[in-house]
PDB file of C-alpha atoms in Angstrom:
ATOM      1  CA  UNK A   1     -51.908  11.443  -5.016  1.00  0.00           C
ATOM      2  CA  UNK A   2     -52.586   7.790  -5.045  1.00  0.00           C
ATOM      3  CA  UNK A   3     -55.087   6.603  -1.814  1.00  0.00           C
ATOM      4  CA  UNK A   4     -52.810   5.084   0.636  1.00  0.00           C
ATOM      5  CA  UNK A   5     -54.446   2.917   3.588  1.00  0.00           C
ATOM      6  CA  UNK A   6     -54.834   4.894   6.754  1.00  0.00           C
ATOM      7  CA  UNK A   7     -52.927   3.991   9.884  1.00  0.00           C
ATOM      8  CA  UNK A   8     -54.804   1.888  12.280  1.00  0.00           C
ATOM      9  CA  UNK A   9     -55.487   4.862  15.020  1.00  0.00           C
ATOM     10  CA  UNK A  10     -56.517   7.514  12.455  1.00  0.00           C
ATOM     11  CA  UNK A  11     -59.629   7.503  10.545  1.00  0.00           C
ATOM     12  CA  UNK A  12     -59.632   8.335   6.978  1.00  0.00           C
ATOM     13  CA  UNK A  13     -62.412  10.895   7.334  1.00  0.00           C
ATOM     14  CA  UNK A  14     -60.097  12.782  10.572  1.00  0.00           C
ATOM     15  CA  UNK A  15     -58.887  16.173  10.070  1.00  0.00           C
ATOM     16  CA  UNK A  16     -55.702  14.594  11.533  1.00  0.00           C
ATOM     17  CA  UNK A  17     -55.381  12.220   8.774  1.00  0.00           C
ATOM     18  CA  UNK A  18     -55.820  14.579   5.740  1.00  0.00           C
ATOM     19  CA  UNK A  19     -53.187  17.410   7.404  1.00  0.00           C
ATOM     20  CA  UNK A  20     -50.637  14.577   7.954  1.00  0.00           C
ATOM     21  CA  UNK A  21     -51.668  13.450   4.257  1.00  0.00           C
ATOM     22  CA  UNK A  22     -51.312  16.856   3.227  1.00  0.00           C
ATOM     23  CA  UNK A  23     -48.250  18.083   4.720  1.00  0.00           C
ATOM     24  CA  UNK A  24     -46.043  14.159   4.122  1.00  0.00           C
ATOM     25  CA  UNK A  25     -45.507  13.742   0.184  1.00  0.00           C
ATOM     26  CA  UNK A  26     -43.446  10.889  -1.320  1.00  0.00           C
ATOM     27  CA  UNK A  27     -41.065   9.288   1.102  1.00  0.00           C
ATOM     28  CA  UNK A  28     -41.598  11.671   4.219  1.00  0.00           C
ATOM     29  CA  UNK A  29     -45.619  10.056   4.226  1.00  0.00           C
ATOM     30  CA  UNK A  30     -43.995   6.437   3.875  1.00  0.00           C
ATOM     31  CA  UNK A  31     -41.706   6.507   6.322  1.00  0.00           C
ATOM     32  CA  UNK A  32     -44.006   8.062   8.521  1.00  0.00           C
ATOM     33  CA  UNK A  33     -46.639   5.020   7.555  1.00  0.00           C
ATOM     34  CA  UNK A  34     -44.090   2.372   8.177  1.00  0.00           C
ATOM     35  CA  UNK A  35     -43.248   3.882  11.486  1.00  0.00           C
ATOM     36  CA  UNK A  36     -46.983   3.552  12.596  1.00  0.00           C
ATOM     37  CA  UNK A  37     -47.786   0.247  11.393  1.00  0.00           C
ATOM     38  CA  UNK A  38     -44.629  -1.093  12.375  1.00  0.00           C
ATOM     39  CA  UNK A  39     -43.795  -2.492   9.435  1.00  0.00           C
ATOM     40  CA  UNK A  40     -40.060  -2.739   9.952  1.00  0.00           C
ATOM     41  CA  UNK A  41     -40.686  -5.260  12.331  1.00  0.00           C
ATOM     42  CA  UNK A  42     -42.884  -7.249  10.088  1.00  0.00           C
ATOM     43  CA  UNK A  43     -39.927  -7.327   7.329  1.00  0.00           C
ATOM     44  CA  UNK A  44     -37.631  -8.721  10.087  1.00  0.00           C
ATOM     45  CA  UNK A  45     -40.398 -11.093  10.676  1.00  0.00           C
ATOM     46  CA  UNK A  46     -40.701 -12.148   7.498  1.00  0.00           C
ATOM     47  CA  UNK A  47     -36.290 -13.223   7.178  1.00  0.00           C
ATOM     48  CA  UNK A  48     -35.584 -14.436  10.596  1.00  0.00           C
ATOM     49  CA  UNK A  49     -39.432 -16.617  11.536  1.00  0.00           C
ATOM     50  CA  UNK A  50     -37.799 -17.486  15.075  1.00  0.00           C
ATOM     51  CA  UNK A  51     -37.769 -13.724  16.268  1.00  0.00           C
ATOM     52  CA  UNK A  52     -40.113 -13.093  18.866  1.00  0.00           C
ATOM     53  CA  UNK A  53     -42.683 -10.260  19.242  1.00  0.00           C
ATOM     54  CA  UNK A  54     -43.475 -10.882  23.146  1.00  0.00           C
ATOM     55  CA  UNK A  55     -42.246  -9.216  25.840  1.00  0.00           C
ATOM     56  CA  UNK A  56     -40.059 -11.142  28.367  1.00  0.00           C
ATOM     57  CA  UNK A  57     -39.963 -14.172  26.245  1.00  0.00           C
ATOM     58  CA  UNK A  58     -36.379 -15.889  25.006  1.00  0.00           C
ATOM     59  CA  UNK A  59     -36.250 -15.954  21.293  1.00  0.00           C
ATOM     60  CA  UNK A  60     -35.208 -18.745  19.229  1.00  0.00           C
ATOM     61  CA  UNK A  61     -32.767 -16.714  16.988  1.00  0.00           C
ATOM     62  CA  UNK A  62     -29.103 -17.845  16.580  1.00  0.00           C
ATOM     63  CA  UNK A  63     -27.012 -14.921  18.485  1.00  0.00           C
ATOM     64  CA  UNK A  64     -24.476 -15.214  16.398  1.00  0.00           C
ATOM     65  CA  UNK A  65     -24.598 -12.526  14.193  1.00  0.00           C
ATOM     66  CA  UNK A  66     -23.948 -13.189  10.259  1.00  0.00           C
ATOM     67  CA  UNK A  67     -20.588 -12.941   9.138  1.00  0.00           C
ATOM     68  CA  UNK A  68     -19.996  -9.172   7.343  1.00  0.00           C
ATOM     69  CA  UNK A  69     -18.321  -9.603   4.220  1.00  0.00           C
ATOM     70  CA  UNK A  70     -15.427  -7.216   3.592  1.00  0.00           C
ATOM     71  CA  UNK A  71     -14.161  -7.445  -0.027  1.00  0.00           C
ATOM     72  CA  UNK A  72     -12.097  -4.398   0.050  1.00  0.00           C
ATOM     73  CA  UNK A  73      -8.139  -4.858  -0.179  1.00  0.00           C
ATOM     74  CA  UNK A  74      -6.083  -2.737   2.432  1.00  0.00           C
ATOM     75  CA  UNK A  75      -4.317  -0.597   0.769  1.00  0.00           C
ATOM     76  CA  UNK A  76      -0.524  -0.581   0.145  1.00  0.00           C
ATOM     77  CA  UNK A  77       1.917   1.740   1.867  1.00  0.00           C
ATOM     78  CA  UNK A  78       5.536   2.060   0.312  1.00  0.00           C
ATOM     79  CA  UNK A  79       7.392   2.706   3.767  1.00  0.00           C
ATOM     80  CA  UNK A  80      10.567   3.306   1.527  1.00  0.00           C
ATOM     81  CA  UNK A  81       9.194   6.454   0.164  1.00  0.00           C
ATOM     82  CA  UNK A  82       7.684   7.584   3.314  1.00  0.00           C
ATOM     83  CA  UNK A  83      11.099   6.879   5.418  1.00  0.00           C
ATOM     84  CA  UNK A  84      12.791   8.348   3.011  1.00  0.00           C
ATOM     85  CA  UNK A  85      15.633   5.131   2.651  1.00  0.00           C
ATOM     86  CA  UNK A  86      16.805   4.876  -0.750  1.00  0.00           C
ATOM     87  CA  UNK A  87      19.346   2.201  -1.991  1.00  0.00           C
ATOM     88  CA  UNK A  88      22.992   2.857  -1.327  1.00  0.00           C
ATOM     89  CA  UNK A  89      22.344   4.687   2.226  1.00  0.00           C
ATOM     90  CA  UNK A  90      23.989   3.664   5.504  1.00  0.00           C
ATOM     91  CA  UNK A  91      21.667   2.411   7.548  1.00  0.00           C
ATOM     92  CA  UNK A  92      21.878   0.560  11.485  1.00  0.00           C
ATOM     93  CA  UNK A  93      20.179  -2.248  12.537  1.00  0.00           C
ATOM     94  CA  UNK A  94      17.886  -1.914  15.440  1.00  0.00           C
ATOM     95  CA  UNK A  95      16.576  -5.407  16.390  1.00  0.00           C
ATOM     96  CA  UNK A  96      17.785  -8.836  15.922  1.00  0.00           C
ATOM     97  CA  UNK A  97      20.988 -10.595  15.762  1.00  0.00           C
ATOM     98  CA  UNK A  98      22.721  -7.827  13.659  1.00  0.00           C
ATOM     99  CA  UNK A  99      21.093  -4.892  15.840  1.00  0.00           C
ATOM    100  CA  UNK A 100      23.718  -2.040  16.170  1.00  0.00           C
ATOM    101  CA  UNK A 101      25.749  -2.893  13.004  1.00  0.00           C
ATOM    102  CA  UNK A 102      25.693  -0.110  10.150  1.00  0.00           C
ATOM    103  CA  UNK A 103      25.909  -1.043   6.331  1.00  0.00           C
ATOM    104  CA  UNK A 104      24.646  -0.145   3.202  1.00  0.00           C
ATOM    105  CA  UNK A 105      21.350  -0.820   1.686  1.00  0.00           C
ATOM    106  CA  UNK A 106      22.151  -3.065  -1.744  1.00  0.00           C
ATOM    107  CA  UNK A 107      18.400  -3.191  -2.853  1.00  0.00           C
ATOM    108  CA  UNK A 108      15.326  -2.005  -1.744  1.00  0.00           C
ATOM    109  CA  UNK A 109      11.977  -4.537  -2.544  1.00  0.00           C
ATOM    110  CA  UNK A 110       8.875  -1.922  -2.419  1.00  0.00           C
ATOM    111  CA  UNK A 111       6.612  -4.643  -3.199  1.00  0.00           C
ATOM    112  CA  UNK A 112       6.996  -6.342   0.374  1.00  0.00           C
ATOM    113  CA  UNK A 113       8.327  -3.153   2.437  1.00  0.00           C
ATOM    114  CA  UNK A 114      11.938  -4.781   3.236  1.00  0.00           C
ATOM    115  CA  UNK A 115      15.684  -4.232   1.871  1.00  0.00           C
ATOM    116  CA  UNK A 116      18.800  -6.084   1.604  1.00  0.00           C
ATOM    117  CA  UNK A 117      21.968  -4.641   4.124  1.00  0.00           C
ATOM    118  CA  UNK A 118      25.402  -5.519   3.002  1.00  0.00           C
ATOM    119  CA  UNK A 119      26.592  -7.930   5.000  1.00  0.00           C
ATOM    120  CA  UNK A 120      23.267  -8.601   7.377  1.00  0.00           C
ATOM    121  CA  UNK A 121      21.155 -11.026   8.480  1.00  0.00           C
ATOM    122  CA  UNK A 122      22.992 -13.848   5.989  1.00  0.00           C
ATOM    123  CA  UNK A 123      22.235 -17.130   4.804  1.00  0.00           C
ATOM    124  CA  UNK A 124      24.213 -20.226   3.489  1.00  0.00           C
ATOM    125  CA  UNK A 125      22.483 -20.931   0.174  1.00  0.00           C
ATOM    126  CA  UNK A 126      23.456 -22.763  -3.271  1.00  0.00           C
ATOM    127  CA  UNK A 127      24.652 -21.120  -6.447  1.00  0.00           C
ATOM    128  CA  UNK A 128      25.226 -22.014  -9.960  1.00  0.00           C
ATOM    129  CA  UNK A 129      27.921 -24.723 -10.752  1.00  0.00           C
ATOM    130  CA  UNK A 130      30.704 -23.070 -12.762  1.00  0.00           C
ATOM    131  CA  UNK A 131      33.214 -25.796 -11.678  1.00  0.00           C
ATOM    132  CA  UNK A 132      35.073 -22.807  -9.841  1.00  0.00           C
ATOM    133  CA  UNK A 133      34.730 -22.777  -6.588  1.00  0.00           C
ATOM    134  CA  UNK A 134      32.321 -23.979  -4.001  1.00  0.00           C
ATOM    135  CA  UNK A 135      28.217 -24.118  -5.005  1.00  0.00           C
ATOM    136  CA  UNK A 136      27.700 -23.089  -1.290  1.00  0.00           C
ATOM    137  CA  UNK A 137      27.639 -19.415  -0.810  1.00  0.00           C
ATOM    138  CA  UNK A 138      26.452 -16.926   1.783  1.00  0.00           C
ATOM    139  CA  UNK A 139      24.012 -13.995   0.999  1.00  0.00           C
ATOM    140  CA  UNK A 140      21.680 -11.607   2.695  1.00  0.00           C
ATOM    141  CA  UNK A 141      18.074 -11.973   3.284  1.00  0.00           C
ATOM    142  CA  UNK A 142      15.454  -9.124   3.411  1.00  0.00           C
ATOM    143  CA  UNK A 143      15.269  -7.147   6.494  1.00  0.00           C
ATOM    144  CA  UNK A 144      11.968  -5.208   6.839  1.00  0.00           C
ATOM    145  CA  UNK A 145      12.160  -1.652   6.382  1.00  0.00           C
ATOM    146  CA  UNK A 146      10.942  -0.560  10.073  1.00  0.00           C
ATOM    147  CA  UNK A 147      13.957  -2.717  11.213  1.00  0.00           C
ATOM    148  CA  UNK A 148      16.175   0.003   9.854  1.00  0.00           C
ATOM    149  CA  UNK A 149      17.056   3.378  10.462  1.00  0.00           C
ATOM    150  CA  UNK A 150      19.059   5.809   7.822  1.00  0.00           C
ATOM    151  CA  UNK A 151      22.645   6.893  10.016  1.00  0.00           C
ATOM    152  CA  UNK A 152      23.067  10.610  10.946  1.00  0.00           C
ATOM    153  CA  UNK A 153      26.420  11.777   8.656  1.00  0.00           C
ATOM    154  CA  UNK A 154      27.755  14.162  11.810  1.00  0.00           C
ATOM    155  CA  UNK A 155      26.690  11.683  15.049  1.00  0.00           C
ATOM    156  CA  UNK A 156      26.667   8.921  13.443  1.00  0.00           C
ATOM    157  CA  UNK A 157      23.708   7.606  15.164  1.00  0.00           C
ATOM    158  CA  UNK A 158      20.001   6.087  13.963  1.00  0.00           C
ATOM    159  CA  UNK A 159      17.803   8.870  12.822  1.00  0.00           C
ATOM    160  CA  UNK A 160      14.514   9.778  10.994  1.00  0.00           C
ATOM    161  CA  UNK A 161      14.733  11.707   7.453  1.00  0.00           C
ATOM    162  CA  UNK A 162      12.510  14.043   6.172  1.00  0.00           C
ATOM    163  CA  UNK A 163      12.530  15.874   3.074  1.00  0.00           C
ATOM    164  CA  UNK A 164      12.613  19.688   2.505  1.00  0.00           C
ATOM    165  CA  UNK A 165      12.776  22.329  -0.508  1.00  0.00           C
ATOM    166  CA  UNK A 166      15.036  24.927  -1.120  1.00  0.00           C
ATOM    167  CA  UNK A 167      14.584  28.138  -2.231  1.00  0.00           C
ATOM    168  CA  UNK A 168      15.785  26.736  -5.288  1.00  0.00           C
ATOM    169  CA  UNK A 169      13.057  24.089  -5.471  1.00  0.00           C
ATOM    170  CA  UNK A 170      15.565  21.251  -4.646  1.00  0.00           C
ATOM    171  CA  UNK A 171      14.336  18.477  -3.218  1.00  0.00           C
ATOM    172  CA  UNK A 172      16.930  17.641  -0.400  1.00  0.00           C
ATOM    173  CA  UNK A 173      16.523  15.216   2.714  1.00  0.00           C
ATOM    174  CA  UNK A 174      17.278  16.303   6.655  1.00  0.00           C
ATOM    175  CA  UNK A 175      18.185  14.510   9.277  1.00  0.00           C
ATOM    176  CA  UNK A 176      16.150  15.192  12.584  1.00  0.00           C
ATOM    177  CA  UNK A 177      19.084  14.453  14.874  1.00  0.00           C
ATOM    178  CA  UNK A 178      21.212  17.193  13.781  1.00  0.00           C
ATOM    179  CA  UNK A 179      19.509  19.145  11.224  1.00  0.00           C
ATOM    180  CA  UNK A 180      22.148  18.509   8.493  1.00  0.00           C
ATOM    181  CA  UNK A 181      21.269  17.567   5.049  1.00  0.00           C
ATOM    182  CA  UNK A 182      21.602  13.721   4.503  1.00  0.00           C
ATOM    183  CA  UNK A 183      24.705  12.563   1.659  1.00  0.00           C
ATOM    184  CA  UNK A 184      23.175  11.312  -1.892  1.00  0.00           C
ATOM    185  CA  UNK A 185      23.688   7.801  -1.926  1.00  0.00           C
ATOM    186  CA  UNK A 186      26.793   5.489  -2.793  1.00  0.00           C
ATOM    187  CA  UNK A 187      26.418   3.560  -6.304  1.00  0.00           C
ATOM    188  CA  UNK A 188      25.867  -0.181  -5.748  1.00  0.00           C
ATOM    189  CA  UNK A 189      28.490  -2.558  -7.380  1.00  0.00           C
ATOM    190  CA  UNK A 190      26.492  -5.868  -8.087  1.00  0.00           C
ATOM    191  CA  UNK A 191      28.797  -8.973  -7.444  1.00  0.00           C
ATOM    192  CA  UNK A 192      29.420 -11.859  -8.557  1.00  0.00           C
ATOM    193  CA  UNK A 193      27.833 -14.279  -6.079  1.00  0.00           C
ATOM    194  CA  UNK A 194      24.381 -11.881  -6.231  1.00  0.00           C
ATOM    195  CA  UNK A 195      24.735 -12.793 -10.191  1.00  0.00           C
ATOM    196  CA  UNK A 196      25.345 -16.685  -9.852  1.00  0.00           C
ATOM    197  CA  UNK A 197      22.283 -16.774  -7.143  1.00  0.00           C
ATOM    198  CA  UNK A 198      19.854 -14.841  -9.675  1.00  0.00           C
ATOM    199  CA  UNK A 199      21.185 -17.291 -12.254  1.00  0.00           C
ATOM    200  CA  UNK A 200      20.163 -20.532  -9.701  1.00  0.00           C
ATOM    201  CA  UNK A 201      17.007 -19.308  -9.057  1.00  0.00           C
ATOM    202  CA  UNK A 202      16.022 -18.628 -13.008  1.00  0.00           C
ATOM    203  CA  UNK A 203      17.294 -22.362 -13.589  1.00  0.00           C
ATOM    204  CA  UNK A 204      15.449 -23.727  -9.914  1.00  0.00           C
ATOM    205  CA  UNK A 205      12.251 -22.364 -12.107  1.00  0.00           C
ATOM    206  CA  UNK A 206      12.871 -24.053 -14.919  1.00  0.00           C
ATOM    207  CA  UNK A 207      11.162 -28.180 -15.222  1.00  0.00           C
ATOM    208  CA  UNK A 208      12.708 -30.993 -14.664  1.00  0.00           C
ATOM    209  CA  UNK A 209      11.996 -32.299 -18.076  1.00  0.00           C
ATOM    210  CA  UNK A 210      13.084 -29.029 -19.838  1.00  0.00           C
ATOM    211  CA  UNK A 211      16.868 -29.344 -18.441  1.00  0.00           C
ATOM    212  CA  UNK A 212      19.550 -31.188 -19.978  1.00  0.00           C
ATOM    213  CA  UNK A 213      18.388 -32.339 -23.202  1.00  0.00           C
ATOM    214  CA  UNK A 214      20.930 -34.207 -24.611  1.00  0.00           C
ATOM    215  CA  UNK A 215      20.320 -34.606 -28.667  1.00  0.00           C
ATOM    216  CA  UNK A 216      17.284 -34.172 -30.493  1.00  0.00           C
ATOM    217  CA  UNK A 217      18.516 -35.790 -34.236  1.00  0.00           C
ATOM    218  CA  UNK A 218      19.862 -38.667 -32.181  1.00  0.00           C
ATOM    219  CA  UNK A 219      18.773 -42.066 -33.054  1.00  0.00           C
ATOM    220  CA  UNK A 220      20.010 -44.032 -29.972  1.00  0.00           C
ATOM    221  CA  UNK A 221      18.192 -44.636 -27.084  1.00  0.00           C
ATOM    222  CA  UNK A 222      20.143 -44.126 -23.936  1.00  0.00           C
ATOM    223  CA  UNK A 223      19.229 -45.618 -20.569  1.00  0.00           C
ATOM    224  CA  UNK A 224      18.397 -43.833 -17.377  1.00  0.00           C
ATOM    225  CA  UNK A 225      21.874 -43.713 -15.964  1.00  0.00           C
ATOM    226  CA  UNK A 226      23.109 -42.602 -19.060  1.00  0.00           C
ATOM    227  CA  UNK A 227      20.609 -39.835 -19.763  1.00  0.00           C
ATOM    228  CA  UNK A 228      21.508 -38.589 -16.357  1.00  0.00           C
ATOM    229  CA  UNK A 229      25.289 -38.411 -16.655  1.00  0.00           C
ATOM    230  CA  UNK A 230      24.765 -36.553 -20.081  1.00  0.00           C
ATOM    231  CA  UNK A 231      21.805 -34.259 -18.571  1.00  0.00           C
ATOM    232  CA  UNK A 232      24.369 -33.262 -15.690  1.00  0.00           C
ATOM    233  CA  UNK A 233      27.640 -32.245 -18.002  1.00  0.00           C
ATOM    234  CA  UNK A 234      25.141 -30.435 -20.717  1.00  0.00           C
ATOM    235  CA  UNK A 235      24.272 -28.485 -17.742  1.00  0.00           C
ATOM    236  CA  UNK A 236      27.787 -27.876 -16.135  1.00  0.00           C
ATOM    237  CA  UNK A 237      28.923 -27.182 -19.558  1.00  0.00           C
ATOM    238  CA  UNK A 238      25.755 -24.440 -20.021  1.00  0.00           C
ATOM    239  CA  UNK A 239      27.134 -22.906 -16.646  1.00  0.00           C
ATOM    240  CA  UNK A 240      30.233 -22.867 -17.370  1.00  0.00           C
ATOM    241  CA  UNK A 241      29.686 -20.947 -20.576  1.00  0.00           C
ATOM    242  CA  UNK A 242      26.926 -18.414 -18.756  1.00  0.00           C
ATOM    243  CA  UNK A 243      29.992 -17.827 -16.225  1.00  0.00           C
ATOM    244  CA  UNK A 244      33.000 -17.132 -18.806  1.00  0.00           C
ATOM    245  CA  UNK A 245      32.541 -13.187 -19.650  1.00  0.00           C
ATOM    246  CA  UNK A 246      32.542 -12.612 -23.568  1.00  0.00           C
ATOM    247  CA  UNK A 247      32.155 -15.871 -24.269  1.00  0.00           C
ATOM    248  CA  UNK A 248      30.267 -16.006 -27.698  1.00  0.00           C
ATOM    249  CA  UNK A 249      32.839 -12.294 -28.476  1.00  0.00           C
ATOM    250  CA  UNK A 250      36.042 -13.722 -27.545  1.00  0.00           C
ATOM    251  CA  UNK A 251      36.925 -15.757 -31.176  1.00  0.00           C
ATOM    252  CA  UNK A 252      37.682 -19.299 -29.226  1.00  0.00           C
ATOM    253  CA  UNK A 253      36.582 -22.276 -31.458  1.00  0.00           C
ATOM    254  CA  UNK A 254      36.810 -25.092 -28.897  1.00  0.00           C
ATOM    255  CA  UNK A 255      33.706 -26.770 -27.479  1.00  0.00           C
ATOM    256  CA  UNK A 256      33.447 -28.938 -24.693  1.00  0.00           C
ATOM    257  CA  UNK A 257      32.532 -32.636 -25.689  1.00  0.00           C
ATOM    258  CA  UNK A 258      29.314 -33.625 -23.500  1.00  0.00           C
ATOM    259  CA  UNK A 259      28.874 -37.013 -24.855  1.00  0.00           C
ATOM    260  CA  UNK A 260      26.339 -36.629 -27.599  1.00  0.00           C
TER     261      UNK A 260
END
């Protein structure tokens, strides 16, 4: 074994010395050294100079400890899957302005934890222009999943769902209020309006300078008032034609003129 210096109350020549030697190999003798020479102190010493060593005296260390670091990302629950809610179940309402009113779940957004209740918590938003009807709609907004509870099919009240197997190995999901099994959900019908607003929002996305070009073989240079009368019909005429069903199938041969 390689000498090591002795501690500073043991001679090297002490029987005391040579059994401790002896009997503490590898880490169990350094740890043991460090612990006598106080070395650990001497370390601390060494990264913070203002620490003080005498008793009774005020040190003048900051004693605001450093800030800890924690890079780790919570991780994320899908409440849908653990509450059992599944899109096209009745639900109720507990809190808010809507609380007590049942309806049925149109969508359910994992990602942030909340779902969209026909006919719940709505808002007056635009749509796309199809020159039919008013560009104001109303439509629902997200409702977070713990502000929801599935309805019990016999009592029709707010319950908790768990799910159970069969003898059969089939999957099915209980109520707790009354024990029964919960009814598979209702298919979803999308309408129109929920169409038109995904259509505004892909166009909202979309630059300024990317909408409404009007020609790109055309010589002329318009002016500014022009260019915007022209950008605004080749984009009513664009919506138009996104809201006519079979448009491009249905064999007509008539364009709208936009000017160009």
């Amino acid at each position: 074994m390689y000498a090591l210096s002795r501690p500073l109350h043991y001679s090297r020549n002490s029987g005391e010395f040579l059994r401790m030697q002896r009997r503490m190999q590898g880490v169990k003798w350094r740890r043991w050294w460090n612990r006598a020479n106080n070395e650990h102190y001497i370390k601390a010493k060494r990264k913070n100079p203002l620490m003080k060593e005498e008793f009774l005296e005020f040190s003048r260390a900051p004693s605001v400890p450093h800030f800890l670091r924690d890079n780790r990302i919570p991780q994320k629950v899908d409440l849908a899957y653990h509450m059992n809610v599944k899109q096209g179940d009745l639900v109720q309402v507990l809190y808010g302005r809507d609380s007590g009113r049942q309806g049925v779940v149109r969508k359910v957004m994992r990602k942030e934890n909340c779902v969209l209740v026909h006919g719940m918590n709505m808002k007056k938003t635009f749509r796309v222009n199809t020159a039919v009807g008013e560009t104001l709609c109303t439509t629902e907004l997200p409702i977070h999943i713990t502000n929801v509870a599935p309805v019990d099919p016999i009592l029709k009240k707010p319950t908790r769902v768990k799910r159970r197997y069969t003898m059969h190995g089939e999957c099915v999901r209980i109520s707790k209020v009354s024990g029964c099994a919960m009814p598979d959900p209702v298919p979803i019908i999308r309408e129109d309006r929920e169409e038109l607003l995904k259509r505004f929002e892909n166009q909202s996305r979309v630059h300024k300078k990317y909408k409404g070009i009007t020609s790109v073989n055309s010589p002329v240079v318009h002016s500014t008032e022009q260019q915007r009368t022209m950008a605004k019909r080749h984009y009513q005429m664009l919506a138009r034609m996104a809201a006519t069903p079979n448009f491009l199938t249905s064999g007509t041969t008539s364009y709208v003129e936009v000017g160009v």
